[in-house]
Short mmCIF file of N, CA and C in Angstrom, two decimals:
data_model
loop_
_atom_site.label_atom_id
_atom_site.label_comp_id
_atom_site.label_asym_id
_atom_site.label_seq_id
_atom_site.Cartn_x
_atom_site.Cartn_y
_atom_site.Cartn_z
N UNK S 1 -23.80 24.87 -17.17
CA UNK S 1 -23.92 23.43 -17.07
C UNK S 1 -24.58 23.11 -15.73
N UNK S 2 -25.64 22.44 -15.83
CA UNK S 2 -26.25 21.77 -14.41
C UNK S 2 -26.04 20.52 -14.07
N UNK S 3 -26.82 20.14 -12.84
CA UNK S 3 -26.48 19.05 -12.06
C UNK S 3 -26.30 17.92 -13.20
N UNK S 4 -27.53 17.66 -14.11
CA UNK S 4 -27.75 16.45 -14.78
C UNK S 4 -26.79 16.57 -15.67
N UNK S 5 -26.25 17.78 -16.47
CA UNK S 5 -25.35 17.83 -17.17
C UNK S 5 -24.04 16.87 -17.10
N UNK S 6 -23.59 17.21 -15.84
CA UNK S 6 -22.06 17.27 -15.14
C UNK S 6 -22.24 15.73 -14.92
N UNK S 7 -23.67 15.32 -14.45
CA UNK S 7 -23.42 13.81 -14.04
C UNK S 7 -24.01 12.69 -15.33
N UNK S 8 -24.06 13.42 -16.50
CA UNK S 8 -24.45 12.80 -17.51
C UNK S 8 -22.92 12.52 -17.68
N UNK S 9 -22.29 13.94 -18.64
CA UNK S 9 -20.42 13.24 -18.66
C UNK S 9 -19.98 12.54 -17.94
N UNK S 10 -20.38 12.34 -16.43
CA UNK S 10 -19.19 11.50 -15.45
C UNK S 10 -19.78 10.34 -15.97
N UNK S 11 -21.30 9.90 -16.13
CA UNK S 11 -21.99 8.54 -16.36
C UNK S 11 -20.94 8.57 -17.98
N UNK S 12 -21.13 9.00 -18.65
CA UNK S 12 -20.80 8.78 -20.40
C UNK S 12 -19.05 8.36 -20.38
N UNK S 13 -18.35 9.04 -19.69
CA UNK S 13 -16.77 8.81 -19.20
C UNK S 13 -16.88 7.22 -18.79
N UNK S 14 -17.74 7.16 -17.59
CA UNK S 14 -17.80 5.88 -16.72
C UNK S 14 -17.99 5.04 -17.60
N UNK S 15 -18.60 4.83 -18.63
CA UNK S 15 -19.56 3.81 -19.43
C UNK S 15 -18.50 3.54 -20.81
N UNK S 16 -17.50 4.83 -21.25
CA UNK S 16 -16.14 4.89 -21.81
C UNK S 16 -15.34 3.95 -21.92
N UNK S 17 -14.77 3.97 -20.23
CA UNK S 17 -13.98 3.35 -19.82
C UNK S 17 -14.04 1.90 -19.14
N UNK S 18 -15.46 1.65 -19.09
CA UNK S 18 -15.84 0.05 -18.73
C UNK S 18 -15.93 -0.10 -20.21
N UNK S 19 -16.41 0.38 -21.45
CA UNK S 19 -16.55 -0.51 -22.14
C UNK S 19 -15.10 -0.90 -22.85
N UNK S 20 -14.08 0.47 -22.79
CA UNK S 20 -12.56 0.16 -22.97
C UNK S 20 -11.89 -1.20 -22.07
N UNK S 21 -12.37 -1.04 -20.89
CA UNK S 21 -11.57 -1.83 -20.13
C UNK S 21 -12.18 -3.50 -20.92
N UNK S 22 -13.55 -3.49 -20.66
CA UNK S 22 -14.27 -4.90 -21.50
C UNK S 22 -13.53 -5.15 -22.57
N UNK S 23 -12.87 -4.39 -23.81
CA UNK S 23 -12.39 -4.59 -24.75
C UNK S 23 -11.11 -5.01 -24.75
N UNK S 24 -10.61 -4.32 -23.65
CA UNK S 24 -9.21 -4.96 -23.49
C UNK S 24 -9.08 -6.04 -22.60
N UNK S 25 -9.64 -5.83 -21.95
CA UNK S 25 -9.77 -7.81 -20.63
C UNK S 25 -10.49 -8.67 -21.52
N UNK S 26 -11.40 -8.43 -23.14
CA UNK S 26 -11.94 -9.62 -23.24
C UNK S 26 -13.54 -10.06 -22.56
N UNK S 27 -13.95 -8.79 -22.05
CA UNK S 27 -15.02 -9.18 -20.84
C UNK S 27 -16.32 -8.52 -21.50
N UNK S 28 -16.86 -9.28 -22.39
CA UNK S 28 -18.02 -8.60 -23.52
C UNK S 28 -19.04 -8.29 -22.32
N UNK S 29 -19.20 -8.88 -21.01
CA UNK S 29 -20.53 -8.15 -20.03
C UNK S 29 -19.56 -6.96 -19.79
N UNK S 30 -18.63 -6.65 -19.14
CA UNK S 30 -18.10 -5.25 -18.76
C UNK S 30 -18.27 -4.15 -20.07
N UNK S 31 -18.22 -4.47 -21.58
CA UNK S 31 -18.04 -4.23 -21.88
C UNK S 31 -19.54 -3.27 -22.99
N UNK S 32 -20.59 -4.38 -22.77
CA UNK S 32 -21.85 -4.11 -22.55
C UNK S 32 -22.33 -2.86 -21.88
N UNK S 33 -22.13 -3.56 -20.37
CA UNK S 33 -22.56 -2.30 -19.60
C UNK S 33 -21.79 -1.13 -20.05
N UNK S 34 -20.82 -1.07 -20.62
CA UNK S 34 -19.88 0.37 -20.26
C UNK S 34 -20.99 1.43 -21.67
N UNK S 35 -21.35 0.15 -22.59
CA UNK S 35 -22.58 0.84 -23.55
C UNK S 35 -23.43 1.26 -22.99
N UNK S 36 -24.31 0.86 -22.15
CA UNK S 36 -25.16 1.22 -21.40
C UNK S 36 -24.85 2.59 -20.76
N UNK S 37 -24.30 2.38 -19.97
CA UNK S 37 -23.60 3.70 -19.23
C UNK S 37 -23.42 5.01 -19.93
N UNK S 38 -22.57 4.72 -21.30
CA UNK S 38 -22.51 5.56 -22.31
C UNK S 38 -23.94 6.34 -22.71
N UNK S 39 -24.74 5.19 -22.74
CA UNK S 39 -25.98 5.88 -23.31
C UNK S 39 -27.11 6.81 -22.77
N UNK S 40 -26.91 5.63 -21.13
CA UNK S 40 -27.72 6.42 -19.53
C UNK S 40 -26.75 8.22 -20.17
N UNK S 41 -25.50 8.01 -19.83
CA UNK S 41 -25.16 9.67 -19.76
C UNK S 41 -25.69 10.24 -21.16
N UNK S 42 -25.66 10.30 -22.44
CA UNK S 42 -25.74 10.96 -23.37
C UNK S 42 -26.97 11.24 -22.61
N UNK S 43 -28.42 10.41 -22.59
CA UNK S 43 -29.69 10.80 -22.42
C UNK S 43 -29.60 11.61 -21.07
N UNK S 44 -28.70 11.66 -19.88
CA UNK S 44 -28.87 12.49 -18.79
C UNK S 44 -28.62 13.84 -19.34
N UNK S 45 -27.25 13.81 -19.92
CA UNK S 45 -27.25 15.01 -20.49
C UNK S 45 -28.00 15.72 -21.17
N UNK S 46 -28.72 15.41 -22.00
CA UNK S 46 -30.03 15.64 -22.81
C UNK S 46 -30.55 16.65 -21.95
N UNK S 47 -30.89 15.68 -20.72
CA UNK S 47 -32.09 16.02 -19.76
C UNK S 47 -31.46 17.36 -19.52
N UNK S 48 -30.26 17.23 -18.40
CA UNK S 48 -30.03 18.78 -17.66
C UNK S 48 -29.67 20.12 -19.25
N UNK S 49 -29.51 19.81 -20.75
CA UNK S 49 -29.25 20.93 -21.58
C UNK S 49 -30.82 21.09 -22.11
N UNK S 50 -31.58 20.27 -21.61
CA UNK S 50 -33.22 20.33 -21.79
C UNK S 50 -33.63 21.59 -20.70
N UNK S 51 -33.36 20.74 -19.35
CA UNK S 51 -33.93 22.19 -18.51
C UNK S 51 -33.00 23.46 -18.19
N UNK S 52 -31.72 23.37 -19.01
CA UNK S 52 -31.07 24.63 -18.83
C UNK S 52 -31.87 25.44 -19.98
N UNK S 53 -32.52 25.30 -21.01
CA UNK S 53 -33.21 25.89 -22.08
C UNK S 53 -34.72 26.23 -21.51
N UNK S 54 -35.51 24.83 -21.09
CA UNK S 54 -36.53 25.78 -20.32
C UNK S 54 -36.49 26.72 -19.55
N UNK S 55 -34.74 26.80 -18.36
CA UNK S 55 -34.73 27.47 -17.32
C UNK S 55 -34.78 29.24 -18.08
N UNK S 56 -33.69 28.96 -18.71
CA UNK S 56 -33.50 30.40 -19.72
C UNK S 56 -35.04 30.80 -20.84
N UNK S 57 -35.57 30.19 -21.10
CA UNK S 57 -37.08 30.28 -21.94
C UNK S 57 -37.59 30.86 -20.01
N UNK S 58 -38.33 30.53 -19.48
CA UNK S 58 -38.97 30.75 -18.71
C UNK S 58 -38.91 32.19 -18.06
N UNK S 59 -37.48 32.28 -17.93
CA UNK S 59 -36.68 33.41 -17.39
C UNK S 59 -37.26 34.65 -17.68
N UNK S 60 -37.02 34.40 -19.62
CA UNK S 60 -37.33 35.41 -20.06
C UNK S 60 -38.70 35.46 -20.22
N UNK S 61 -39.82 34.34 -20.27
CA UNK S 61 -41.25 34.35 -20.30
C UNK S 61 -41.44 35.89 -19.06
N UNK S 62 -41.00 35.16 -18.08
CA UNK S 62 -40.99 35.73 -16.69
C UNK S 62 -41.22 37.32 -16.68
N UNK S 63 -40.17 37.67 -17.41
CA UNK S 63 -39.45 39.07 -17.65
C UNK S 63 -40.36 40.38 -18.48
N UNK S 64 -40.97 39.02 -19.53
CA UNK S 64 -41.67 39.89 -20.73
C UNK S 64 -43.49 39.99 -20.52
N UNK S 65 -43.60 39.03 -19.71
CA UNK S 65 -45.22 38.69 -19.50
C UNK S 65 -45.69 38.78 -18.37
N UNK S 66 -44.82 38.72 -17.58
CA UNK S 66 -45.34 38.92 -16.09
C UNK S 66 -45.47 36.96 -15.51
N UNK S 67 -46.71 37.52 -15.23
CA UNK S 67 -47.39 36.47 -13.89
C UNK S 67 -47.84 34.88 -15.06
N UNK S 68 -47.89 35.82 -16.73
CA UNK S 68 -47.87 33.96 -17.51
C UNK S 68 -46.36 33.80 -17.73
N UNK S 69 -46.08 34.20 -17.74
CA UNK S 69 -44.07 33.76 -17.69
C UNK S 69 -43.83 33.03 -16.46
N UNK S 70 -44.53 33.41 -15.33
CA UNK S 70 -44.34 32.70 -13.49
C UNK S 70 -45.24 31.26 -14.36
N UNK S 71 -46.51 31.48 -14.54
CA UNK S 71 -47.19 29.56 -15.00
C UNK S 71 -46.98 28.89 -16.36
N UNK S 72 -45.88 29.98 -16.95
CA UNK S 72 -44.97 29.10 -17.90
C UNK S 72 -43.92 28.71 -17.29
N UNK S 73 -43.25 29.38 -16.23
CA UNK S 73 -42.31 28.46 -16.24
C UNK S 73 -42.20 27.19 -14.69
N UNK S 74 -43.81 27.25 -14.11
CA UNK S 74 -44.01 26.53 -13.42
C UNK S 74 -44.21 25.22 -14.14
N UNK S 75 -45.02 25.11 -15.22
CA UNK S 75 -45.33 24.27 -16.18
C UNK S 75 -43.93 23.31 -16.73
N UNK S 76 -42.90 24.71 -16.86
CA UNK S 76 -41.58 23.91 -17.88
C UNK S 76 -41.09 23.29 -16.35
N UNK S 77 -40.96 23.93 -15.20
CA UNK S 77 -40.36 23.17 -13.98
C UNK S 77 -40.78 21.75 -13.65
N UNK S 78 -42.68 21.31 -13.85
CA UNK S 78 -43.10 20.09 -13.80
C UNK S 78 -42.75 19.42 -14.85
N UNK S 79 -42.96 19.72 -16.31
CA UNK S 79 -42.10 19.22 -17.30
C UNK S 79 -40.92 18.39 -16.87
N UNK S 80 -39.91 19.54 -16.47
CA UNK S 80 -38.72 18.94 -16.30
C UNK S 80 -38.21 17.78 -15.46
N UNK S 81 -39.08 17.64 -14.34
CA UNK S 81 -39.34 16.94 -13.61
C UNK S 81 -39.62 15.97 -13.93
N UNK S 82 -40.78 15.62 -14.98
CA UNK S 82 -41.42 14.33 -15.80
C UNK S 82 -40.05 14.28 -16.65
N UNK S 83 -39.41 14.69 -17.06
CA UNK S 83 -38.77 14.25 -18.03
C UNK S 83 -37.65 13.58 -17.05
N UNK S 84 -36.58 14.48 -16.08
CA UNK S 84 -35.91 13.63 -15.05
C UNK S 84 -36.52 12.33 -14.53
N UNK S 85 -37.91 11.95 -14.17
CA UNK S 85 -38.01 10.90 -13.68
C UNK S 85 -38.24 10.16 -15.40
N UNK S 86 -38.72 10.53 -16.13
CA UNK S 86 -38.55 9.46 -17.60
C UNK S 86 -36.83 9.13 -17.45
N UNK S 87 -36.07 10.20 -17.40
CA UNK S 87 -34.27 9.52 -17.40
C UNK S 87 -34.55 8.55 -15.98
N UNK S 88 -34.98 8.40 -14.90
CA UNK S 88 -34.74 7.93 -13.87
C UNK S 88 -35.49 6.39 -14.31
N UNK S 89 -36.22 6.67 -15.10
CA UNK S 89 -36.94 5.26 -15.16
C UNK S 89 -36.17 4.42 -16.39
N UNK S 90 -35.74 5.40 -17.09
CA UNK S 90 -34.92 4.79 -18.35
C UNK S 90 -33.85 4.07 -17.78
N UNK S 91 -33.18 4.81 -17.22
CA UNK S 91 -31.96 4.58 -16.80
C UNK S 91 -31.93 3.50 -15.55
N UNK S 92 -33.07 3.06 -15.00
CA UNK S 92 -33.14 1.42 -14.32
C UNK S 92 -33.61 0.68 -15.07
N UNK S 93 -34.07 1.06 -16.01
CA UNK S 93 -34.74 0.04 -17.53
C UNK S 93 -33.42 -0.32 -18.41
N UNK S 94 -32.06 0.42 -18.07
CA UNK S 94 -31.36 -0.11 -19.13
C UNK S 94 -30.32 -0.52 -18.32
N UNK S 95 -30.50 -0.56 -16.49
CA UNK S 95 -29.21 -1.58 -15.98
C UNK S 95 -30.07 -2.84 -15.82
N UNK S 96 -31.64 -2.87 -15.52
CA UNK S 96 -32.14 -4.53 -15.64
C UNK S 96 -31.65 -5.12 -17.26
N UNK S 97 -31.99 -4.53 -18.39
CA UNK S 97 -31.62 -4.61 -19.28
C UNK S 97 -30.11 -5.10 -19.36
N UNK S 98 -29.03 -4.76 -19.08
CA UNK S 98 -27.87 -5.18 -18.94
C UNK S 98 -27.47 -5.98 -18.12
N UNK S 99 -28.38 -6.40 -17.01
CA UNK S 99 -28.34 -7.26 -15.95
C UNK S 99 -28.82 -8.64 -17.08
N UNK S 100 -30.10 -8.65 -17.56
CA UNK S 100 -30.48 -9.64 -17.97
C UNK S 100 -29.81 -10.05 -19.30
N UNK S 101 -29.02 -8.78 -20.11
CA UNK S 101 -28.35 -9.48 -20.96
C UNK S 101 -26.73 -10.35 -20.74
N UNK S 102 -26.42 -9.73 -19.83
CA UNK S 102 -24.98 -10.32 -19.11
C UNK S 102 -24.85 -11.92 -19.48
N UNK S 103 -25.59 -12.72 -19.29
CA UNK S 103 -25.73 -14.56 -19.02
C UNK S 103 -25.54 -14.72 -20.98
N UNK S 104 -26.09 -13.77 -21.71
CA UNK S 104 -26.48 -13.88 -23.02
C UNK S 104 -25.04 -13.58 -23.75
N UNK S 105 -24.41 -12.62 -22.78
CA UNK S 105 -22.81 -11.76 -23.84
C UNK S 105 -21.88 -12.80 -22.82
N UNK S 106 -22.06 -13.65 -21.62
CA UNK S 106 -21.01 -14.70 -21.36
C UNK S 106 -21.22 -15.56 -22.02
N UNK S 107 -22.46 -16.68 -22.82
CA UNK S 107 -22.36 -17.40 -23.43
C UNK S 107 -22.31 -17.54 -24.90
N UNK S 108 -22.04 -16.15 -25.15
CA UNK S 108 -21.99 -15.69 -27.10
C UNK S 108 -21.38 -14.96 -27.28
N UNK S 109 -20.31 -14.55 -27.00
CA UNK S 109 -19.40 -13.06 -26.44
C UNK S 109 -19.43 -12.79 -28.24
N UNK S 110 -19.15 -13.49 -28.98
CA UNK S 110 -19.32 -12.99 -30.30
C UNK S 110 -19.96 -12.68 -30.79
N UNK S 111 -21.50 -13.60 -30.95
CA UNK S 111 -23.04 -12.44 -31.22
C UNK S 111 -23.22 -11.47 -30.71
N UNK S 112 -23.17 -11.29 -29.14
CA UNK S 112 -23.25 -10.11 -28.54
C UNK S 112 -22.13 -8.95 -28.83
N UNK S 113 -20.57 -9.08 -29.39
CA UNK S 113 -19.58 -8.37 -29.77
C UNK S 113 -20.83 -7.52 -31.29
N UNK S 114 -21.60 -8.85 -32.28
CA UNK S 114 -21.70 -8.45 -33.29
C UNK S 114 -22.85 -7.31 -33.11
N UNK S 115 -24.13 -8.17 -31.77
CA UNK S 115 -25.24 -6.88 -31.96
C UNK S 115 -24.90 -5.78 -31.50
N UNK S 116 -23.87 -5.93 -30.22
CA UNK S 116 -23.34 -4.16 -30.03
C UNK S 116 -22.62 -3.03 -30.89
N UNK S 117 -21.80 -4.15 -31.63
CA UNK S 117 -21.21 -3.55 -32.88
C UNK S 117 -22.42 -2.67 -33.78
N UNK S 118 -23.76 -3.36 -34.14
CA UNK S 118 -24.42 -3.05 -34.72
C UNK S 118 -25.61 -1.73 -34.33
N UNK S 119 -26.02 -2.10 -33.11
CA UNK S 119 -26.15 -0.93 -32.07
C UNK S 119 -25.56 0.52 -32.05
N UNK S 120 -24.28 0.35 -32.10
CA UNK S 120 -23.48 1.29 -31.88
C UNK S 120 -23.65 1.80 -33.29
N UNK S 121 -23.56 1.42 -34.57
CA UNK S 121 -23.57 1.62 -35.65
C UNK S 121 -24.25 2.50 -35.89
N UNK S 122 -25.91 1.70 -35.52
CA UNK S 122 -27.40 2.69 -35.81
C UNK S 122 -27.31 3.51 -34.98
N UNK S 123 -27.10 3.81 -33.22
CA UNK S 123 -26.91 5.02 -32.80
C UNK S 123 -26.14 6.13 -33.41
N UNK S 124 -24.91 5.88 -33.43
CA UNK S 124 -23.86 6.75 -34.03
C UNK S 124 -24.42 7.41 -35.37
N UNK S 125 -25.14 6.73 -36.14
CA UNK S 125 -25.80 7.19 -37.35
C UNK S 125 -27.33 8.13 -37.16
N UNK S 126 -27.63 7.91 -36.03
CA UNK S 126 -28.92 8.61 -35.55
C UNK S 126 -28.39 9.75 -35.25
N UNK S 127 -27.15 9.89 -34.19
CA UNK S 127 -27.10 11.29 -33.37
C UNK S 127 -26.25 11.73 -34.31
N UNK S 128 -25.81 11.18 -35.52
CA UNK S 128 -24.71 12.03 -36.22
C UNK S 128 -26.05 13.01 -37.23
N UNK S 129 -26.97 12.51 -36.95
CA UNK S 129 -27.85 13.38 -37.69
C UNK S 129 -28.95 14.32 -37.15
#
């Protein structure tokens, strides 16, 4: 398990338990973000079980090919990199995102109860597959 790994679960826990706590205080923005959060971690995690697979692919590139295994796995290292800053950019794209929906889930706490409900629905049905 790597860095992004470990801090994907703490984000996915974090995002857990705000959206538990939202549910039980009643607080559809706390409860929002804690979705958000949830989702920042699933996709961090992604990221660090992404470059623990290039790290191990490369390894063995390394091992079996020589010196194209070294600019394969220089290649999967910049990769990985683009892909960490894609989570880095996602993941301020979905707290403005929760910033700007906040004003929208205090004045509709019920539409917004219904589109997260629905959200959650189609995700859960995506990664269950």
């Amino acid at each position: 398990m790597n860095e992004n790994e470990l801090k994907g679960a703490v984000t996915g826990i974090r995002g857990s338990v705000e959206s538990a706590a939202g549910l039980v205080s009643g607080d559809p923005a706390l409860e929002a973000r804690g979705a958000v959060h949830r989702i920042a971690g699933k996709v961090q995690s992604a990221v660090g079980k992404f470059q623990d697979a290039l790290g191990h692919g490369a390894d063995q590139a390394s091992d079996t090919v020589g010196k194209l295994g070294d600019q394969g796995a220089e290649r999967a290292s910049r990769f990985a990199d683009q892909a960490q800053d894609l989570y880095d950019r996602a993941s301020r794209r979905a707290q403005d995102v929760a910033e700007a929906v906040e004003p929208f889930v205090r004045d509709r706490p019920y539409a917004a109860l219904a589109i997260a409900a629905g959200v959650g629905l189609i995700l859960g049905l995506l990664i269950a597959n």
